Amino acid sequence: MRGKSFAAILLGLPLAVALIGLAALLSSDQARHTLPWLLVFFPVWIGVMSVAFLFRSGARAWLWLGSACVLAYAVLYGLKASGLVRIAA
Amino acid sequence: MKSSTLRSFIAVHTWVGLIAGFALFIAFYAGAITVFNKQLHVWETHSAKKETPQSLAQAQPLIDAVLAAHPQARDGFSVKLPSEYEPSLLLDWDERKPDGSVIEHNFKLAPDGSLIDVKPESELSHFLVRLHYTAGLPTQLGTYLLGLVCVLYGLALVSGVVIYAPSFFKDLFALRLGKNLKRLWQDAHNAVGILSLPFHIMFAWSSAILTFGLLLMAPFQFLVFDGKLLNLVQPDIFISKPVAAAGVQAPLLPVQDLLDIALRQVPGMQMTYLRYKHAGDAHGVVEVYGDVAQRTLTGNAAVVLGTSDGKVERVLAPSGFSPGTMFLRGLTSLHYGDFGHAAVLWIYFVLGMAGAFLFYSGNLLWIESRRKHRLREQPRNTRWMAQGTLGICLGCVAGIAALFLVNKLAPAGPGGLAVWEERTYYAVFFAAIVWAFIRPPARAAHELLMLCSILSLLLPFSQWYAGGVNPLLSAWRGETVIVVVDLMALLFAWIYWRMARAVLRRGLHGDPHSVWSLQALPG
């Protein structure tokens, strides 16, 4: 239980930020769609934290959410560094 | 779902509920009353009656008088236009002293044209709002803390639904009245929770955005948008960009002209207030805010004008909102319930009170499910929980009841009443907590509930004493605000009295194996 709780607390926020960030950056019109995406951050964050408690053990929660986090940030920074996605402002 | 997973969610629900429950109770109880904030602003005044609003023609003379007396006010001030609930035309200016402190001024013109700095007669309605979003803690700390509470609240909602889902259809309308008290409380907790779930989801979500929404933008600013996020969303969130003064004098266009221009931009707008920035400077702007009656969730509109030339800088009306603005304003409108009239406000009041009940009953359930049926001594932690719940929840209830009484009974002096009101609330609140911990739980519950009941019962009489008009005559004259507050006070007095009696009955005749028992155990 403690492992799952820490996974929820420590990995929930960065993973939800990366998911919403990707969605906002990849949207067709960043200026129009960024704020709506930011506004759905809260339910997504709560959702990701809740998912942590679905795993069989704390170790599995850390493994899956941790990998998801690494993957999401790799894609995010990869897209930005390669110039495939640019920040509109 | 596997039983181990279910157990995880039960643990999550228990712990986030216990941590967040107290703050949520205060936020919901005060928040439900705050729904009628505008009406209470009328109630809290000495006469407690609506007055004829001042004329708009006073606006320009008021601005000129303030700027002549306090030239430094030109950097930023607001003009609140008179309304049904606040008859005075007020100029609101926060004076920043060199030592960093802020003095809030509310200027108005006396009938003879002289400038007066009005101190609010009462802070009752403002205090309730602050209590709602800070739970009574210092403003900045309380706001952020309640932001965190919203996160726990969100988790409690998800885990609560997960736990409840398997028996959804079987239990939905079940309310098993009977010997099993825990079953009854559990059914009531479930029914209120599940039937008002959409309302709770909306509140967890919108409250998180209102309390620490700007703070939550920080990780995006740095991790995703490389520091450029604010440029991207600034026009969606704020009405106008910050401008620097040009340093060139330019005479002000009269208020009436500015209002006419704004009205041409957004026909039918009911203008509520104006926010001036750098008034009298060539770069000066004024934001004219108002509401439009249209069939959209939010009716907020704003027009940004140059203060000297009346040039239209920006028009923001619901029909032209960007998706982001619509979403943000929509969520805030849902939170405040300002999209509807009396029916919506009463629904919000009832659902808000039901929410307060949800958190109170949650704590009682925790105690009930840890009851030891054979032990002579109940565990100490359930006793503390019982006392904490009684002290904080009933302390808040009694404190608010006392706050209403003091508004009518304390000597009204300039600014004096506000201090009385705040101190009374905190005194009653903390005294109730102390009382809850020095008495046996059942005694404390009975006595605190009786206190809540008596304080509520006294309200119509103190209104009668202060206003000199008996309640029946008030009703005859159609003084709705006074009559409705009186009736609600009587209703709550009755509810608390019934609860007080029930607690005492359980203490004397119920199962002796409980923190709520007053009976000595045999042998």
Coordinates of C-alpha atoms in Angstrom, one line a residue:
Chain A
M1 CA 0.0 0.0 0.0
R2 CA 2.8 2.4 0.9
G3 CA 4.6 1.7 -2.4
K4 CA 1.4 2.4 -4.4
S5 CA 0.8 5.6 -2.4
F6 CA 4.2 6.9 -3.1
A7 CA 3.9 6.0 -6.8
A8 CA 0.7 7.9 -6.9
I9 CA 2.1 10.9 -5.1
L10 CA 5.5 11.1 -6.8
L11 CA 4.8 9.9 -10.3
G12 CA 1.2 11.0 -10.8
L13 CA 2.0 14.7 -11.2
P14 CA 4.9 14.4 -13.7
L15 CA 3.1 11.8 -15.8
A16 CA -0.1 13.8 -16.0
V17 CA 1.9 16.9 -16.9
A18 CA 3.7 15.1 -19.7
L19 CA 0.4 13.6 -21.1
I20 CA -1.4 17.0 -21.1
G21 CA 1.7 18.7 -22.4
L22 CA 2.0 16.3 -25.3
A23 CA -1.7 16.8 -26.1
A24 CA -1.4 20.6 -26.0
L25 CA 1.8 20.7 -28.1
L26 CA 0.4 18.3 -30.8
S27 CA -2.9 20.1 -31.1
S28 CA -3.6 21.7 -34.4
D29 CA -3.8 25.2 -32.9
Q30 CA -1.8 25.7 -29.8
A31 CA -3.0 29.2 -29.1
R32 CA -6.6 28.1 -29.0
H33 CA -6.3 24.6 -27.5
T34 CA -3.6 25.0 -24.8
L35 CA -5.9 26.4 -22.1
P36 CA -8.6 23.8 -22.6
W37 CA -6.0 21.1 -22.2
L38 CA -4.5 22.7 -19.1
L39 CA -8.0 22.8 -17.6
V40 CA -8.5 19.0 -18.0
F41 CA -5.1 18.5 -16.3
F42 CA -6.8 18.2 -12.9
P43 CA -9.1 15.2 -13.7
V44 CA -6.3 13.5 -15.6
W45 CA -3.9 13.9 -12.6
I46 CA -6.5 12.4 -10.3
G47 CA -7.1 9.6 -12.8
V48 CA -3.3 8.8 -13.1
M49 CA -3.0 8.7 -9.3
S50 CA -6.0 6.4 -9.0
V51 CA -4.5 4.0 -11.6
A52 CA -1.5 3.5 -9.3
F53 CA -3.8 1.7 -6.9
L54 CA -5.0 -0.8 -9.5
F55 CA -1.6 -2.5 -9.7
R56 CA -1.0 -5.8 -7.8
S57 CA 1.9 -4.4 -5.8
G58 CA 3.8 -1.2 -5.2
A59 CA 6.8 -2.4 -7.3
R60 CA 4.5 -3.0 -10.3
A61 CA 3.0 0.5 -9.9
W62 CA 6.4 2.0 -9.8
L63 CA 7.6 0.0 -12.8
W64 CA 4.6 0.8 -15.0
L65 CA 4.1 4.4 -14.1
G66 CA 7.9 5.0 -14.0
S67 CA 8.3 3.6 -17.5
A68 CA 5.3 5.6 -18.8
C69 CA 6.9 8.7 -17.3
V70 CA 10.3 8.1 -18.9
L71 CA 8.6 7.3 -22.3
A72 CA 6.4 10.3 -22.2
Y73 CA 9.2 12.7 -21.4
A74 CA 11.5 11.1 -24.0
V75 CA 8.8 11.6 -26.7
L76 CA 8.1 15.2 -25.4
Y77 CA 11.8 16.3 -25.5
G78 CA 12.5 14.3 -28.6
L79 CA 9.7 16.1 -30.5
K80 CA 10.9 19.5 -29.3
A81 CA 14.6 18.9 -29.9
S82 CA 14.0 17.5 -33.4
G83 CA 11.9 20.5 -34.3
L84 CA 8.9 18.4 -35.2
V85 CA 6.9 20.3 -32.7
R86 CA 7.4 23.9 -32.0
I87 CA 6.0 26.1 -29.3
A88 CA 3.7 28.7 -31.0
A89 CA 4.4 31.6 -28.7
Chain B
M1 CA -12.3 -6.5 -9.3
K2 CA -10.0 -8.4 -7.1
S3 CA -10.5 -8.1 -3.4
S4 CA -7.0 -6.8 -2.7
T5 CA -7.5 -4.0 -5.2
L6 CA -10.8 -3.1 -3.6
R7 CA -9.0 -3.1 -0.2
S8 CA -6.5 -0.6 -1.6
F9 CA -9.3 1.7 -2.7
I10 CA -11.0 1.4 0.7
A11 CA -7.8 2.4 2.4
V12 CA -7.4 5.4 0.0
H13 CA -11.0 6.5 0.6
T14 CA -10.6 6.2 4.4
W15 CA -7.3 8.1 4.6
V16 CA -8.0 10.9 2.1
G17 CA -11.4 11.3 3.6
L18 CA -10.1 11.6 7.2
I19 CA -7.4 14.1 6.2
A20 CA -9.5 16.3 4.0
G21 CA -12.9 15.8 5.7
F22 CA -12.6 18.6 8.3
A23 CA -11.5 21.3 5.8
L24 CA -14.2 20.1 3.3
F25 CA -16.9 20.3 6.0
I26 CA -16.1 23.9 6.7
A27 CA -15.7 24.8 3.0
F28 CA -19.1 23.2 2.2
Y29 CA -21.0 24.5 5.2
A30 CA -19.8 28.1 4.8
G31 CA -20.0 27.7 1.0
A32 CA -23.6 26.7 1.0
I33 CA -24.5 29.8 2.9
T34 CA -22.2 31.9 0.7
V35 CA -24.4 31.0 -2.3
F36 CA -26.6 33.8 -1.0
N37 CA -23.7 36.2 -0.6
K38 CA -25.4 39.1 -2.3
Q39 CA -28.6 38.8 -0.3
L40 CA -26.6 38.5 2.9
H41 CA -24.7 41.6 2.0
V42 CA -28.1 43.4 2.3
W43 CA -29.0 41.4 5.5
E44 CA -25.8 42.4 7.3
T45 CA -26.5 46.1 7.0
H46 CA -28.2 47.9 9.8
S47 CA -31.5 48.3 8.1
A48 CA -31.3 44.8 6.4
K49 CA -33.4 46.3 3.6
K50 CA -32.7 47.1 0.0
E51 CA -32.2 50.9 -0.7
T52 CA -32.5 53.0 -3.8
P53 CA -29.2 52.9 -5.8
Q54 CA -27.2 56.0 -6.2
S55 CA -27.2 57.7 -9.6
L56 CA -24.5 56.9 -12.2
A57 CA -24.0 60.6 -12.7
Q58 CA -22.0 60.6 -9.4
A59 CA -19.3 58.4 -11.0
Q60 CA -17.2 61.0 -12.7
P61 CA -17.3 63.5 -9.8
L62 CA -16.3 60.7 -7.5
I63 CA -13.3 59.8 -9.6
D64 CA -12.2 63.5 -9.9
A65 CA -12.6 64.0 -6.1
V66 CA -10.5 60.9 -5.3
L67 CA -7.7 61.7 -7.9
A68 CA -7.6 65.3 -6.5
A69 CA -7.2 64.0 -2.9
H70 CA -5.0 61.0 -3.7
P71 CA -3.1 61.5 -7.0
Q72 CA -1.2 58.2 -6.5
A73 CA -4.5 56.3 -6.9
R74 CA -4.4 56.8 -10.7
D75 CA -2.2 53.7 -11.2
G76 CA -5.1 51.4 -10.5
F77 CA -8.6 51.6 -8.9
S78 CA -12.0 50.2 -9.5
V79 CA -15.4 51.8 -9.6
K80 CA -18.2 49.6 -8.5
L81 CA -21.5 50.7 -10.0
P82 CA -24.5 50.7 -7.7
S83 CA -26.7 47.5 -7.8
E84 CA -29.8 46.1 -6.3
Y85 CA -27.8 44.7 -3.4
E86 CA -25.2 47.5 -2.9
P87 CA -26.9 50.9 -3.4
S88 CA -23.7 52.9 -3.1
L89 CA -21.4 53.9 -6.0
L90 CA -18.0 53.0 -4.6
L91 CA -14.4 53.7 -5.6
D92 CA -12.2 50.9 -4.4
W93 CA -8.5 51.7 -4.1
D94 CA -5.8 49.6 -2.4
E95 CA -3.2 52.0 -1.1
R96 CA 0.3 50.5 -0.9
K97 CA 2.3 52.0 1.9
P98 CA 6.2 52.2 1.6
D99 CA 6.5 49.5 4.3
G100 CA 4.6 47.0 2.1
S101 CA 1.3 47.1 3.9
V102 CA -2.0 47.7 2.0
I103 CA -4.9 49.9 3.1
E104 CA -8.1 49.2 1.4
H105 CA -10.2 52.4 0.7
N106 CA -13.8 52.5 -0.3
F107 CA -14.6 56.0 -1.3
K108 CA -18.1 57.4 -1.9
L109 CA -19.6 60.8 -2.3
A110 CA -21.8 62.2 0.4
P111 CA -25.0 63.9 -0.6
D112 CA -23.3 67.3 -0.2
G113 CA -20.6 66.2 -2.6
S114 CA -17.8 65.7 -0.1
L115 CA -15.6 62.6 -0.3
I116 CA -15.9 60.0 2.4
D117 CA -13.9 56.8 3.0
V118 CA -16.5 54.3 4.0
K119 CA -15.6 51.5 6.3
P120 CA -17.9 48.5 5.7
E121 CA -20.7 48.3 8.3
S122 CA -20.2 44.6 8.6
E123 CA -17.9 41.9 7.2
L124 CA -20.3 39.0 7.7
S125 CA -20.7 38.1 4.0
H126 CA -17.0 38.7 3.2
F127 CA -16.0 36.7 6.3
L128 CA -18.1 33.7 5.2
V129 CA -16.6 33.8 1.7
R130 CA -13.1 33.8 3.2
L131 CA -14.1 31.0 5.6
H132 CA -15.3 29.1 2.6
Y133 CA -12.0 29.1 0.7
T134 CA -9.5 29.2 3.6
A135 CA -11.4 27.1 6.2
G136 CA -10.5 30.0 8.6
L137 CA -6.7 29.9 8.1
P138 CA -4.6 32.8 6.9
T139 CA -5.7 33.7 3.4
Q140 CA -2.7 32.6 1.3
L141 CA -1.9 29.5 3.3
G142 CA -5.5 28.5 3.6
T143 CA -6.1 28.9 -0.1
Y144 CA -3.2 26.7 -1.1
L145 CA -4.0 24.2 1.6
L146 CA -7.6 23.9 0.3
G147 CA -6.1 23.4 -3.2
L148 CA -4.4 20.3 -1.8
V149 CA -7.6 19.3 -0.1
C150 CA -9.3 19.4 -3.5
V151 CA -6.8 16.8 -4.8
L152 CA -7.6 14.5 -1.8
Y153 CA -11.3 15.2 -2.5
G154 CA -10.8 14.1 -6.1
L155 CA -9.2 10.9 -5.0
A156 CA -11.9 10.3 -2.4
L157 CA -14.5 10.6 -5.1
V158 CA -12.8 8.2 -7.5
S159 CA -12.1 5.6 -4.7
G160 CA -15.6 6.1 -3.3
V161 CA -17.2 5.3 -6.6
V162 CA -14.9 2.3 -7.2
I163 CA -15.8 0.8 -3.8
Y164 CA -19.5 1.5 -4.3
A165 CA -19.7 0.4 -8.0
P166 CA -20.2 -3.4 -7.4
S167 CA -23.4 -2.8 -5.4
F168 CA -24.6 0.3 -7.4
F169 CA -28.0 -0.9 -8.5
K170 CA -28.8 -2.9 -5.4
D171 CA -28.0 0.0 -3.0
L172 CA -28.9 3.1 -4.9
F173 CA -32.1 4.0 -3.2
A174 CA -31.6 1.9 -0.2
L175 CA -32.0 3.5 3.2
R176 CA -32.3 0.7 5.7
L177 CA -33.8 2.2 8.8
G178 CA -33.5 -0.2 11.6
K179 CA -31.5 -1.5 14.5
N180 CA -28.2 -1.4 12.6
L181 CA -27.1 2.2 12.9
K182 CA -23.9 1.7 10.9
R183 CA -26.0 0.4 8.0
L184 CA -28.2 3.4 8.1
W185 CA -25.3 5.9 8.2
Q186 CA -23.6 3.9 5.4
D187 CA -26.7 4.0 3.2
A188 CA -27.2 7.8 3.8
H189 CA -23.5 8.4 3.1
N190 CA -23.7 6.4 -0.2
A191 CA -27.0 7.9 -1.3
V192 CA -25.9 11.5 -0.8
G193 CA -22.4 10.8 -2.3
I194 CA -23.7 9.0 -5.5
L195 CA -26.7 11.1 -6.2
S196 CA -24.8 14.3 -6.0
L197 CA -21.7 12.9 -7.6
P198 CA -21.7 15.2 -10.7
F199 CA -22.0 18.2 -8.4
H200 CA -19.0 16.9 -6.3
I201 CA -16.9 16.2 -9.4
M202 CA -17.5 19.8 -10.6
F203 CA -16.6 21.2 -7.2
A204 CA -13.4 19.3 -6.8
W205 CA -12.4 20.3 -10.3
S206 CA -13.4 24.0 -10.3
S207 CA -12.2 24.5 -6.7
A208 CA -8.7 23.2 -7.6
I209 CA -8.6 25.6 -10.5
L210 CA -9.8 28.6 -8.4
T211 CA -7.4 27.9 -5.4
F212 CA -4.2 26.9 -7.1
G213 CA -4.8 26.8 -10.8
L214 CA -2.1 29.4 -11.5
L215 CA 0.4 27.4 -9.4
L216 CA -0.4 24.3 -11.3
M217 CA 0.7 26.0 -14.5
A218 CA 4.3 26.1 -13.2
P219 CA 5.2 22.6 -14.1
F220 CA 3.9 23.2 -17.6
Q221 CA 5.7 26.5 -17.9
F222 CA 9.1 24.9 -17.1
L223 CA 8.8 21.2 -18.2
V224 CA 6.7 21.6 -21.4
F225 CA 6.6 25.1 -22.8
D226 CA 10.1 26.3 -22.1
G227 CA 8.9 29.4 -20.2
K228 CA 6.6 30.5 -23.0
L229 CA 3.3 29.3 -21.6
L230 CA 2.1 32.6 -20.3
N231 CA 2.4 34.3 -23.7
L232 CA 0.3 31.5 -25.2
V233 CA -2.6 31.5 -22.7
Q234 CA -2.5 35.1 -21.5
P235 CA -5.3 36.4 -23.8
D236 CA -7.5 33.5 -22.8
I237 CA -7.2 34.1 -19.0
F238 CA -6.7 37.9 -18.6
I239 CA -8.8 40.7 -20.0
S240 CA -5.9 43.0 -20.9
K241 CA -2.2 42.9 -21.0
P242 CA -0.3 44.9 -18.4
V243 CA 0.7 48.3 -19.8
A244 CA 3.4 50.8 -18.8
A245 CA 2.4 54.4 -18.3
A246 CA 3.6 56.8 -21.1
G247 CA 4.3 59.6 -18.7
V248 CA 2.2 61.9 -20.9
Q249 CA -0.9 63.5 -19.4
A250 CA -4.2 62.9 -21.1
P251 CA -7.6 64.1 -19.7
L252 CA -10.1 61.4 -18.7
L253 CA -13.2 60.8 -20.8
P254 CA -16.3 61.0 -18.6
V255 CA -17.5 57.7 -17.2
Q256 CA -20.9 58.1 -18.9
D257 CA -19.2 58.3 -22.3
L258 CA -17.1 55.3 -21.6
L259 CA -20.2 53.3 -20.6
D260 CA -22.0 54.4 -23.8
I261 CA -19.1 53.2 -25.9
A262 CA -18.9 49.8 -24.0
L263 CA -22.7 49.4 -24.4
R264 CA -22.4 49.9 -28.2
Q265 CA -19.8 47.1 -28.3
V266 CA -21.9 44.7 -26.3
P267 CA -25.6 45.6 -26.6
G268 CA -27.6 44.8 -23.5
M269 CA -24.7 44.5 -21.2
Q270 CA -25.6 45.2 -17.5
M271 CA -22.4 47.0 -16.4
T272 CA -21.2 46.2 -12.9
Y273 CA -17.8 47.7 -12.4
L274 CA -14.9 49.5 -14.1
R275 CA -11.2 48.9 -13.5
Y276 CA -8.9 51.8 -14.3
K277 CA -5.2 51.4 -15.0
H278 CA -3.0 54.6 -15.3
A279 CA -6.0 56.9 -15.3
G280 CA -5.1 60.3 -16.8
D281 CA -2.1 58.9 -18.7
A282 CA -1.9 58.6 -22.5
H283 CA -1.7 54.8 -22.2
G284 CA -4.4 54.6 -19.6
V285 CA -7.0 51.8 -20.1
V286 CA -10.3 51.0 -18.4
E287 CA -11.8 47.5 -18.3
V288 CA -15.6 47.7 -18.2
Y289 CA -17.1 44.6 -16.8
G290 CA -20.7 43.5 -17.0
D291 CA -23.2 40.7 -17.6
V292 CA -25.2 39.8 -20.6
A293 CA -28.4 37.9 -20.3
Q294 CA -28.1 35.2 -22.9
R295 CA -28.6 31.4 -22.8
T296 CA -25.0 30.6 -22.2
L297 CA -23.4 29.1 -19.0
T298 CA -21.5 32.3 -18.3
G299 CA -22.8 35.8 -19.0
N300 CA -19.6 37.7 -18.1
A301 CA -18.6 40.3 -20.7
A302 CA -15.8 42.9 -20.7
V303 CA -14.8 45.8 -22.9
V304 CA -11.3 47.4 -22.7
L305 CA -11.2 51.1 -23.6
G306 CA -8.6 53.9 -23.7
T307 CA -9.3 56.2 -20.8
S308 CA -8.7 59.4 -22.7
D309 CA -9.8 58.6 -26.3
G310 CA -12.3 55.8 -25.7
K311 CA -10.5 53.7 -28.3
V312 CA -11.8 50.1 -28.1
E313 CA -8.9 47.8 -27.3
R314 CA -10.7 44.5 -26.8
V315 CA -14.3 43.2 -26.6
L316 CA -14.9 40.0 -24.8
A317 CA -18.5 38.6 -24.8
P318 CA -19.7 35.0 -24.4
S319 CA -20.5 34.7 -28.1
G320 CA -16.9 35.5 -29.0
F321 CA -15.1 33.6 -26.3
S322 CA -12.2 31.4 -27.3
P323 CA -12.6 27.7 -26.3
G324 CA -10.2 28.2 -23.4
T325 CA -12.0 31.3 -22.1
M326 CA -15.3 29.6 -22.4
F327 CA -14.1 26.5 -20.5
L328 CA -12.4 28.5 -17.7
R329 CA -15.4 30.9 -17.3
G330 CA -17.8 28.0 -17.6
L331 CA -16.1 26.1 -14.7
T332 CA -16.1 29.2 -12.5
S333 CA -19.7 29.9 -13.3
L334 CA -20.6 26.4 -12.4
H335 CA -18.8 26.8 -9.1
Y336 CA -20.5 30.0 -8.2
G337 CA -23.9 29.0 -9.5
D338 CA -24.3 32.5 -11.0
F339 CA -25.7 31.2 -14.2
G340 CA -29.1 30.8 -12.7
H341 CA -31.6 32.5 -10.4
A342 CA -33.4 31.5 -7.2
A343 CA -34.0 27.8 -8.1
V344 CA -30.4 27.2 -9.0
L345 CA -29.2 29.0 -5.8
W346 CA -31.4 26.9 -3.6
I347 CA -30.3 23.7 -5.3
Y348 CA -26.7 24.7 -4.6
F349 CA -27.6 25.5 -1.0
V350 CA -29.2 22.1 -0.5
L351 CA -26.4 20.2 -2.3
G352 CA -23.8 22.1 -0.4
M353 CA -25.4 21.3 2.9
A354 CA -25.7 17.7 1.8
G355 CA -22.0 17.8 1.0
A356 CA -21.2 18.9 4.5
F357 CA -23.3 16.0 5.8
L358 CA -21.3 13.7 3.5
F359 CA -18.0 14.6 5.3
Y360 CA -19.5 14.6 8.7
S361 CA -21.1 11.2 8.2
G362 CA -17.9 9.8 6.7
N363 CA -16.1 10.5 9.9
L364 CA -18.8 9.0 12.0
L365 CA -18.8 5.9 9.8
W366 CA -15.1 5.5 10.4
I367 CA -15.7 5.6 14.2
E368 CA -18.7 3.2 13.9
S369 CA -16.7 0.6 11.8
R370 CA -14.0 0.6 14.4
R371 CA -16.4 0.0 17.3
K372 CA -15.3 -2.9 19.5
H373 CA -18.4 -4.9 20.5
R374 CA -16.9 -6.7 23.4
L375 CA -14.1 -4.5 24.7
R376 CA -14.8 -2.4 27.9
E377 CA -12.7 0.5 26.6
Q378 CA -13.2 1.8 23.1
P379 CA -9.9 2.4 21.2
R380 CA -8.4 5.8 22.0
N381 CA -8.1 6.9 18.3
T382 CA -11.8 6.5 17.6
R383 CA -12.5 8.6 20.7
W384 CA -10.2 11.3 19.4
M385 CA -11.8 11.2 16.0
A386 CA -15.2 11.6 17.6
Q387 CA -14.1 14.5 19.6
G388 CA -12.2 16.1 16.7
T389 CA -15.2 15.8 14.4
L390 CA -17.6 17.2 17.0
G391 CA -15.3 20.1 17.9
I392 CA -14.4 21.2 14.4
C393 CA -17.7 20.6 12.6
L394 CA -20.0 21.7 15.3
G395 CA -17.6 24.5 16.2
C396 CA -17.9 25.8 12.7
V397 CA -21.7 25.5 12.8
A398 CA -22.0 27.2 16.2
G399 CA -19.4 29.9 15.2
I400 CA -21.4 30.8 12.1
A401 CA -24.6 30.9 14.1
A402 CA -22.9 33.2 16.6
L403 CA -21.5 35.4 13.8
F404 CA -25.0 36.0 12.6
L405 CA -26.2 36.9 16.1
V406 CA -23.3 39.3 16.7
N407 CA -24.1 41.1 13.5
K408 CA -27.4 42.1 15.1
L409 CA -26.4 42.5 18.7
A410 CA -22.9 44.0 18.8
P411 CA -22.6 47.8 19.1
A412 CA -22.2 49.1 15.5
G413 CA -19.4 51.6 15.3
P414 CA -17.3 52.5 12.3
G415 CA -15.3 49.4 11.5
G416 CA -16.0 48.0 15.0
L417 CA -18.6 45.4 14.0
A418 CA -16.3 43.6 11.6
V419 CA -13.8 42.9 14.4
W420 CA -16.6 41.7 16.7
E421 CA -17.8 39.3 14.0
E422 CA -14.5 37.8 13.3
R423 CA -13.5 37.4 16.9
T424 CA -16.8 35.9 17.8
Y425 CA -16.5 33.2 15.2
Y426 CA -13.0 32.2 16.2
A427 CA -13.8 32.3 19.9
V428 CA -16.9 30.0 19.5
F429 CA -15.0 27.7 17.1
F430 CA -12.0 27.2 19.4
A431 CA -14.1 27.0 22.6
A432 CA -16.2 24.2 20.9
I433 CA -13.0 22.3 20.1
V434 CA -11.8 22.6 23.7
W435 CA -15.2 21.6 25.0
A436 CA -15.3 18.5 22.7
F437 CA -12.0 17.3 24.2
I438 CA -12.8 17.8 27.9
R439 CA -16.2 16.2 27.9
P440 CA -17.2 12.6 27.1
P441 CA -18.1 12.5 23.4
A442 CA -21.8 11.9 23.9
R443 CA -22.1 14.7 26.4
A444 CA -20.0 17.1 24.1
A445 CA -22.2 16.1 21.1
H446 CA -25.4 16.8 23.0
E447 CA -24.2 20.1 24.5
L448 CA -22.7 21.4 21.3
L449 CA -25.7 20.5 19.2
M450 CA -27.9 22.2 21.8
L451 CA -25.7 25.3 21.6
C452 CA -26.0 25.3 17.8
S453 CA -29.8 25.0 18.2
I454 CA -30.1 27.7 20.7
L455 CA -27.9 30.1 18.8
S456 CA -30.0 29.5 15.7
L457 CA -33.2 29.9 17.6
L458 CA -32.1 33.3 19.0
L459 CA -31.5 34.8 15.5
P460 CA -35.1 35.8 14.6
F461 CA -35.4 37.4 18.1
S462 CA -32.2 39.3 17.8
Q463 CA -33.3 40.5 14.3
W464 CA -36.5 41.6 15.9
Y465 CA -34.6 43.4 18.7
A466 CA -32.2 45.1 16.4
G467 CA -34.6 46.1 13.7
G468 CA -37.6 46.8 15.9
V469 CA -39.9 45.1 13.6
N470 CA -41.5 41.8 14.5
P471 CA -41.0 38.9 12.1
L472 CA -44.7 38.7 11.1
L473 CA -44.8 42.3 10.2
S474 CA -41.5 41.8 8.2
A475 CA -43.3 39.0 6.3
W476 CA -46.3 41.2 5.7
R477 CA -44.1 43.9 4.3
G478 CA -42.4 41.5 2.0
E479 CA -38.9 41.9 3.4
T480 CA -37.8 38.6 1.8
V481 CA -34.2 38.6 3.0
I482 CA -35.1 39.0 6.7
V483 CA -37.9 36.5 6.5
V484 CA -36.0 33.8 4.7
V485 CA -33.0 34.1 7.1
D486 CA -35.4 33.9 10.1
L487 CA -37.1 30.8 8.7
M488 CA -33.8 29.1 7.9
A489 CA -32.6 29.8 11.4
L490 CA -35.7 28.2 12.9
L491 CA -35.3 25.2 10.5
F492 CA -31.7 24.6 11.5
A493 CA -32.5 25.2 15.2
W494 CA -35.1 22.4 14.9
I495 CA -32.7 20.0 13.1
Y496 CA -29.9 20.5 15.7
W497 CA -32.3 20.1 18.5
R498 CA -33.5 16.7 17.0
M499 CA -29.9 15.6 16.6
A500 CA -29.0 16.6 20.1
R501 CA -31.9 14.5 21.5
A502 CA -30.9 11.5 19.3
V503 CA -27.4 11.6 20.6
L504 CA -28.5 11.8 24.2
R505 CA -30.9 8.9 23.7
R506 CA -28.2 6.8 22.1
G507 CA -25.9 7.6 25.0
L508 CA -28.4 6.6 27.7
H509 CA -30.2 3.7 26.0
G510 CA -28.0 2.5 23.1
D511 CA -25.3 -0.2 22.9
P512 CA -22.9 0.5 25.8
H513 CA -20.0 -0.7 23.7
S514 CA -19.5 2.6 21.9
V515 CA -17.7 5.9 22.2
W516 CA -21.2 7.4 22.2
S517 CA -22.3 5.6 25.2
L518 CA -22.9 7.3 28.6
Q519 CA -23.7 4.0 30.4
A520 CA -21.3 2.3 32.8
L521 CA -20.5 -1.2 31.6
P522 CA -21.7 -4.0 33.9
G523 CA -19.0 -5.9 35.7

